[in-house]
């Protein structure tokens, strides 16, 4: 029960795509998480700026995990620009 509560806390309450993305990150499946967040970004309406900023932040985090600081910087700038 404690483990389930901890996982719920770590995965958050944003929605199924974000929960799956965070789970993939926890499992170390960074490429899969990146593909999921890119797909997620395309499916979210442009008016939903808060969600897009979160997605760009997650993509920046994943780029850092993949040791690509220039790509990470680009994603983080996009997140800040919203």
CSV table of N, CA, C and O in Angstrom, one decimal:
chain,number,residue,atom,x,y,z
A,1,UNK,N,0.8,-1.2,0.0
A,1,UNK,CA,0.0,0.0,0.0
A,1,UNK,C,0.9,1.3,0.0
A,1,UNK,O,0.6,2.2,-0.7
A,2,UNK,N,1.9,1.3,0.8
A,2,UNK,CA,2.8,2.4,0.9
A,2,UNK,C,3.5,2.6,-0.5
A,2,UNK,O,3.7,3.7,-1.0
A,3,UNK,N,3.9,1.5,-1.1
A,3,UNK,CA,4.5,1.6,-2.4
A,3,UNK,C,3.6,2.2,-3.5
A,3,UNK,O,4.0,3.0,-4.3
A,4,UNK,N,2.4,1.8,-3.5
A,4,UNK,CA,1.4,2.3,-4.4
A,4,UNK,C,1.2,3.8,-4.2
A,4,UNK,O,1.2,4.6,-5.1
A,5,UNK,N,1.1,4.2,-2.9
A,5,UNK,CA,1.0,5.6,-2.6
A,5,UNK,C,2.2,6.4,-3.0
A,5,UNK,O,2.1,7.5,-3.6
A,6,UNK,N,3.4,5.9,-2.8
A,6,UNK,CA,4.6,6.5,-3.3
A,6,UNK,C,4.6,6.7,-4.8
A,6,UNK,O,5.0,7.7,-5.3
A,7,UNK,N,4.3,5.7,-5.5
A,7,UNK,CA,4.2,5.7,-7.0
A,7,UNK,C,3.2,6.8,-7.5
A,7,UNK,O,3.5,7.5,-8.4
A,8,UNK,N,2.1,6.8,-6.8
A,8,UNK,CA,1.1,7.9,-7.2
A,8,UNK,C,1.6,9.3,-7.0
A,8,UNK,O,1.4,10.2,-7.8
A,9,UNK,N,2.3,9.4,-5.9
A,9,UNK,CA,2.9,10.7,-5.6
A,9,UNK,C,4.0,11.1,-6.6
A,9,UNK,O,4.0,12.2,-7.1
A,10,UNK,N,4.9,10.1,-7.0
A,10,UNK,CA,5.9,10.4,-7.9
A,10,UNK,C,5.4,10.6,-9.3
A,10,UNK,O,5.9,11.4,-10.1
A,11,UNK,N,4.4,9.9,-9.7
A,11,UNK,CA,3.8,10.0,-11.1
A,11,UNK,C,2.9,11.2,-11.3
A,11,UNK,O,2.7,11.7,-12.4
A,12,UNK,N,2.4,11.8,-10.2
A,12,UNK,CA,1.6,13.0,-10.3
A,12,UNK,C,0.2,12.7,-10.8
A,12,UNK,O,-0.2,11.6,-11.0
A,13,UNK,N,-0.5,13.8,-11.1
A,13,UNK,CA,-1.9,13.7,-11.4
A,13,UNK,C,-2.2,14.4,-12.7
A,13,UNK,O,-3.3,14.8,-13.0
A,14,UNK,N,-1.2,14.7,-13.6
A,14,UNK,CA,-1.4,15.5,-14.8
A,14,UNK,C,-2.3,14.8,-15.8
A,14,UNK,O,-3.1,15.4,-16.5
A,15,UNK,N,-2.2,13.5,-16.0
A,15,UNK,CA,-3.0,12.8,-17.0
A,15,UNK,C,-2.2,11.5,-17.4
A,15,UNK,O,-1.1,11.3,-17.0
A,16,UNK,N,-2.9,10.6,-18.2
A,16,UNK,CA,-2.2,9.4,-18.5
A,16,UNK,C,-0.9,9.5,-19.3
A,16,UNK,O,0.0,8.7,-19.0
A,17,UNK,N,-0.8,10.4,-20.2
A,17,UNK,CA,0.4,10.5,-21.0
A,17,UNK,C,1.5,10.9,-20.1
A,17,UNK,O,2.6,10.4,-20.2
A,18,UNK,N,1.3,11.9,-19.2
A,18,UNK,CA,2.4,12.4,-18.3
A,18,UNK,C,2.7,11.3,-17.3
A,18,UNK,O,3.9,11.1,-17.0
A,19,UNK,N,1.8,10.6,-16.8
A,19,UNK,CA,2.1,9.5,-15.9
A,19,UNK,C,2.9,8.4,-16.5
A,19,UNK,O,3.9,7.9,-15.9
A,20,UNK,N,2.5,8.1,-17.8
A,20,UNK,CA,3.3,7.1,-18.5
A,20,UNK,C,4.7,7.6,-18.8
A,20,UNK,O,5.7,6.8,-18.6
A,21,UNK,N,4.8,8.8,-19.2
A,21,UNK,CA,6.2,9.4,-19.4
A,21,UNK,C,7.0,9.4,-18.2
A,21,UNK,O,8.2,9.0,-18.2
A,22,UNK,N,6.5,9.8,-17.0
A,22,UNK,CA,7.2,9.7,-15.8
A,22,UNK,C,7.6,8.3,-15.4
A,22,UNK,O,8.7,8.1,-14.9
A,23,UNK,N,6.7,7.4,-15.6
A,23,UNK,CA,7.1,6.0,-15.4
A,23,UNK,C,8.2,5.5,-16.2
A,23,UNK,O,9.1,4.8,-15.8
A,24,UNK,N,8.2,5.9,-17.5
A,24,UNK,CA,9.3,5.5,-18.4
A,24,UNK,C,10.6,6.1,-17.9
A,24,UNK,O,11.6,5.5,-18.0
A,25,UNK,N,10.5,7.3,-17.4
A,25,UNK,CA,11.7,8.0,-16.9
A,25,UNK,C,12.3,7.2,-15.7
A,25,UNK,O,13.5,7.0,-15.6
A,26,UNK,N,11.4,6.9,-14.8
A,26,UNK,CA,11.8,6.1,-13.6
A,26,UNK,C,12.4,4.8,-14.0
A,26,UNK,O,13.4,4.4,-13.4
A,27,UNK,N,11.9,4.2,-15.1
A,27,UNK,CA,12.5,2.9,-15.5
A,27,UNK,C,13.7,3.1,-16.4
A,27,UNK,O,14.3,2.1,-16.8
A,28,UNK,N,14.1,4.3,-16.6
A,28,UNK,CA,15.3,4.6,-17.4
A,28,UNK,C,15.1,4.4,-18.9
A,28,UNK,O,16.1,4.4,-19.7
A,29,UNK,N,13.9,4.4,-19.4
A,29,UNK,CA,13.6,4.3,-20.8
A,29,UNK,C,13.4,5.7,-21.4
A,29,UNK,O,12.3,6.1,-21.8
A,30,UNK,N,14.5,6.4,-21.5
A,30,UNK,CA,14.5,7.8,-21.8
A,30,UNK,C,14.1,8.1,-23.3
A,30,UNK,O,13.4,9.0,-23.6
A,31,UNK,N,14.5,7.2,-24.2
A,31,UNK,CA,14.1,7.4,-25.6
A,31,UNK,C,12.6,7.2,-25.8
A,31,UNK,O,12.0,7.9,-26.5
A,32,UNK,N,12.1,6.2,-25.1
A,32,UNK,CA,10.6,5.9,-25.2
A,32,UNK,C,9.9,7.1,-24.6
A,32,UNK,O,8.9,7.5,-25.1
A,33,UNK,N,10.4,7.6,-23.4
A,33,UNK,CA,9.7,8.8,-22.8
A,33,UNK,C,9.8,10.0,-23.7
A,33,UNK,O,8.8,10.7,-23.9
A,34,UNK,N,10.9,10.2,-24.4
A,34,UNK,CA,11.0,11.3,-25.3
A,34,UNK,C,10.0,11.2,-26.4
A,34,UNK,O,9.4,12.2,-26.8
A,35,UNK,N,9.9,10.0,-27.0
A,35,UNK,CA,9.0,9.8,-28.1
A,35,UNK,C,7.5,10.1,-27.6
A,35,UNK,O,6.7,10.7,-28.3
A,36,UNK,N,7.2,9.6,-26.4
A,36,UNK,CA,5.9,9.8,-25.9
A,36,UNK,C,5.6,11.3,-25.7
A,36,UNK,O,4.5,11.8,-26.1
A,37,UNK,N,6.5,12.0,-25.1
A,37,UNK,CA,6.3,13.5,-24.8
A,37,UNK,C,6.2,14.3,-26.1
A,37,UNK,O,5.5,15.2,-26.2
A,38,UNK,N,7.0,13.9,-27.2
A,38,UNK,CA,6.9,14.5,-28.5
A,38,UNK,C,5.5,14.3,-29.1
A,38,UNK,O,4.9,15.2,-29.6
A,39,UNK,N,5.0,13.0,-29.0
A,39,UNK,CA,3.7,12.7,-29.5
A,39,UNK,C,2.6,13.5,-28.6
A,39,UNK,O,1.7,14.1,-29.2
A,40,UNK,N,2.8,13.5,-27.3
A,40,UNK,CA,1.9,14.2,-26.4
A,40,UNK,C,1.8,15.7,-26.8
A,40,UNK,O,0.8,16.3,-26.9
A,41,UNK,N,3.0,16.3,-27.1
A,41,UNK,CA,3.0,17.7,-27.5
A,41,UNK,C,2.2,18.0,-28.7
A,41,UNK,O,1.5,19.0,-28.8
A,42,UNK,N,2.2,17.1,-29.7
A,42,UNK,CA,1.5,17.2,-30.9
A,42,UNK,C,0.0,17.1,-30.7
A,42,UNK,O,-0.8,17.6,-31.5
A,43,UNK,N,-0.4,16.4,-29.7
A,43,UNK,CA,-1.8,16.1,-29.4
A,43,UNK,C,-2.5,17.1,-28.5
A,43,UNK,O,-3.7,17.1,-28.4
A,44,UNK,N,-1.7,17.9,-27.9
A,44,UNK,CA,-2.3,18.9,-26.9
A,44,UNK,C,-2.5,20.2,-27.7
A,44,UNK,O,-1.7,20.7,-28.5
A,45,UNK,N,-3.7,20.8,-27.5
A,45,UNK,CA,-4.0,22.1,-28.2
A,45,UNK,C,-3.0,23.2,-27.9
A,45,UNK,O,-2.5,23.3,-26.7
A,46,UNK,N,-2.6,24.0,-28.9
A,46,UNK,CA,-1.6,25.1,-28.6
A,46,UNK,C,-2.1,26.0,-27.5
A,46,UNK,O,-1.2,26.6,-26.9
A,47,UNK,N,-3.4,26.2,-27.3
A,47,UNK,CA,-3.8,27.1,-26.3
A,47,UNK,C,-3.5,26.6,-24.9
A,47,UNK,O,-3.5,27.4,-24.0
A,48,UNK,N,-3.2,25.4,-24.7
A,48,UNK,CA,-2.9,24.8,-23.4
A,48,UNK,C,-1.4,25.0,-23.1
A,48,UNK,O,-0.6,24.1,-23.1
A,49,UNK,N,-1.1,26.3,-22.8
A,49,UNK,CA,0.3,26.7,-22.7
A,49,UNK,C,1.0,26.0,-21.5
A,49,UNK,O,2.1,25.7,-21.5
A,50,UNK,N,0.2,25.9,-20.4
A,50,UNK,CA,0.7,25.3,-19.2
A,50,UNK,C,1.2,23.8,-19.5
A,50,UNK,O,2.3,23.4,-19.0
A,51,UNK,N,0.4,23.1,-20.2
A,51,UNK,CA,0.8,21.7,-20.5
A,51,UNK,C,2.0,21.7,-21.5
A,51,UNK,O,2.9,20.9,-21.3
A,52,UNK,N,2.0,22.6,-22.4
A,52,UNK,CA,3.1,22.6,-23.4
A,52,UNK,C,4.4,23.0,-22.6
A,52,UNK,O,5.5,22.4,-22.9
A,53,UNK,N,4.4,23.9,-21.7
A,53,UNK,CA,5.5,24.3,-20.9
A,53,UNK,C,6.0,23.1,-20.1
A,53,UNK,O,7.3,22.8,-20.1
A,54,UNK,N,5.1,22.3,-19.6
A,54,UNK,CA,5.5,21.1,-18.8
A,54,UNK,C,6.2,20.1,-19.7
A,54,UNK,O,7.2,19.5,-19.4
A,55,UNK,N,5.6,19.9,-20.9
A,55,UNK,CA,6.1,18.9,-21.9
A,55,UNK,C,7.5,19.3,-22.3
A,55,UNK,O,8.4,18.5,-22.3
A,56,UNK,N,7.7,20.6,-22.6
A,56,UNK,CA,9.0,21.1,-23.1
A,56,UNK,C,10.0,20.9,-21.9
A,56,UNK,O,11.2,20.6,-22.2
A,57,UNK,N,9.6,21.2,-20.7
A,57,UNK,CA,10.5,21.0,-19.6
A,57,UNK,C,10.9,19.5,-19.4
A,57,UNK,O,12.1,19.2,-19.2
A,58,UNK,N,10.0,18.6,-19.6
A,58,UNK,CA,10.3,17.2,-19.6
A,58,UNK,C,11.2,16.8,-20.7
A,58,UNK,O,12.2,16.0,-20.5
A,59,UNK,N,11.0,17.3,-21.9
A,59,UNK,CA,11.9,17.0,-23.0
A,59,UNK,C,13.3,17.6,-22.7
A,59,UNK,O,14.3,16.9,-23.1
A,60,UNK,N,13.4,18.7,-22.1
A,60,UNK,CA,14.7,19.3,-21.7
A,60,UNK,C,15.4,18.4,-20.7
A,60,UNK,O,16.6,18.1,-20.8
A,61,UNK,N,14.6,17.9,-19.7
A,61,UNK,CA,15.2,17.0,-18.7
A,61,UNK,C,15.7,15.7,-19.4
A,61,UNK,O,16.8,15.2,-19.1
A,62,UNK,N,14.9,15.2,-20.4
A,62,UNK,CA,15.4,14.0,-21.1
A,62,UNK,C,16.6,14.2,-21.9
A,62,UNK,O,17.5,13.3,-22.0
A,63,UNK,N,16.7,15.4,-22.5
A,63,UNK,CA,17.9,15.7,-23.3
A,63,UNK,C,19.1,15.8,-22.4
A,63,UNK,O,20.2,15.3,-22.8
A,64,UNK,N,18.9,16.3,-21.2
A,64,UNK,CA,20.0,16.3,-20.2
A,64,UNK,C,20.4,14.9,-19.8
A,64,UNK,O,21.6,14.6,-19.7
A,65,UNK,N,19.5,14.0,-19.6
A,65,UNK,CA,19.8,12.6,-19.3
A,65,UNK,C,20.5,12.0,-20.4
A,65,UNK,O,21.3,11.1,-20.2
A,66,UNK,N,20.3,12.4,-21.7
A,66,UNK,CA,21.0,11.8,-22.8
A,66,UNK,C,22.3,12.6,-23.2
A,66,UNK,O,22.8,12.5,-24.3
A,67,UNK,N,22.7,13.5,-22.3
A,67,UNK,CA,23.9,14.3,-22.4
A,67,UNK,C,23.9,15.2,-23.6
A,67,UNK,O,25.0,15.3,-24.2
A,68,UNK,N,22.8,15.7,-23.9
A,68,UNK,CA,22.7,16.6,-25.1
A,68,UNK,C,22.3,18.0,-24.6
A,68,UNK,O,21.1,18.4,-24.6
A,69,UNK,N,23.2,18.8,-24.1
A,69,UNK,CA,22.9,20.0,-23.4
A,69,UNK,C,22.4,21.1,-24.4
A,69,UNK,O,21.6,21.9,-24.0
A,70,UNK,N,22.8,21.1,-25.6
A,70,UNK,CA,22.3,22.1,-26.6
A,70,UNK,C,20.8,21.8,-26.9
A,70,UNK,O,20.0,22.8,-26.9
A,71,UNK,N,20.4,20.6,-27.0
A,71,UNK,CA,19.0,20.3,-27.2
A,71,UNK,C,18.2,20.6,-25.9
A,71,UNK,O,17.1,21.2,-26.0
A,72,UNK,N,18.8,20.3,-24.8
A,72,UNK,CA,18.1,20.6,-23.5
A,72,UNK,C,17.9,22.1,-23.4
A,72,UNK,O,16.8,22.5,-23.0
A,73,UNK,N,18.9,22.8,-23.7
A,73,UNK,CA,18.8,24.3,-23.6
A,73,UNK,C,17.7,24.8,-24.5
A,73,UNK,O,16.9,25.7,-24.1
A,74,UNK,N,17.5,24.3,-25.7
A,74,UNK,CA,16.5,24.7,-26.6
A,74,UNK,C,15.1,24.4,-26.0
A,74,UNK,O,14.2,25.2,-26.0
A,75,UNK,N,14.9,23.2,-25.4
A,75,UNK,CA,13.6,22.8,-24.9
A,75,UNK,C,13.3,23.7,-23.7
A,75,UNK,O,12.2,24.2,-23.5
A,76,UNK,N,14.3,23.9,-22.8
A,76,UNK,CA,14.1,24.7,-21.6
A,76,UNK,C,13.7,26.2,-22.0
A,76,UNK,O,12.9,26.8,-21.4
A,77,UNK,N,14.4,26.7,-23.0
A,77,UNK,CA,14.0,28.1,-23.5
A,77,UNK,C,12.6,28.1,-24.0
A,77,UNK,O,11.9,29.1,-23.8
A,78,UNK,N,12.2,27.1,-24.7
A,78,UNK,CA,10.8,27.0,-25.2
A,78,UNK,C,9.8,27.0,-24.0
A,78,UNK,O,8.8,27.6,-24.0
A,79,UNK,N,10.2,26.2,-23.0
A,79,UNK,CA,9.3,26.1,-21.8
A,79,UNK,C,9.2,27.5,-21.1
A,79,UNK,O,8.1,27.9,-20.7
A,80,UNK,N,10.3,28.2,-21.0
A,80,UNK,CA,10.3,29.5,-20.3
A,80,UNK,C,9.6,30.5,-21.2
A,80,UNK,O,8.9,31.4,-20.6
A,81,UNK,N,9.7,30.4,-22.5
A,81,UNK,CA,9.1,31.4,-23.4
A,81,UNK,C,7.5,31.4,-23.4
A,81,UNK,O,6.9,32.3,-23.9
A,82,UNK,N,7.0,30.4,-22.8
A,82,UNK,CA,5.5,30.3,-22.8
A,82,UNK,C,4.9,31.1,-21.8
A,82,UNK,O,5.1,31.4,-20.8
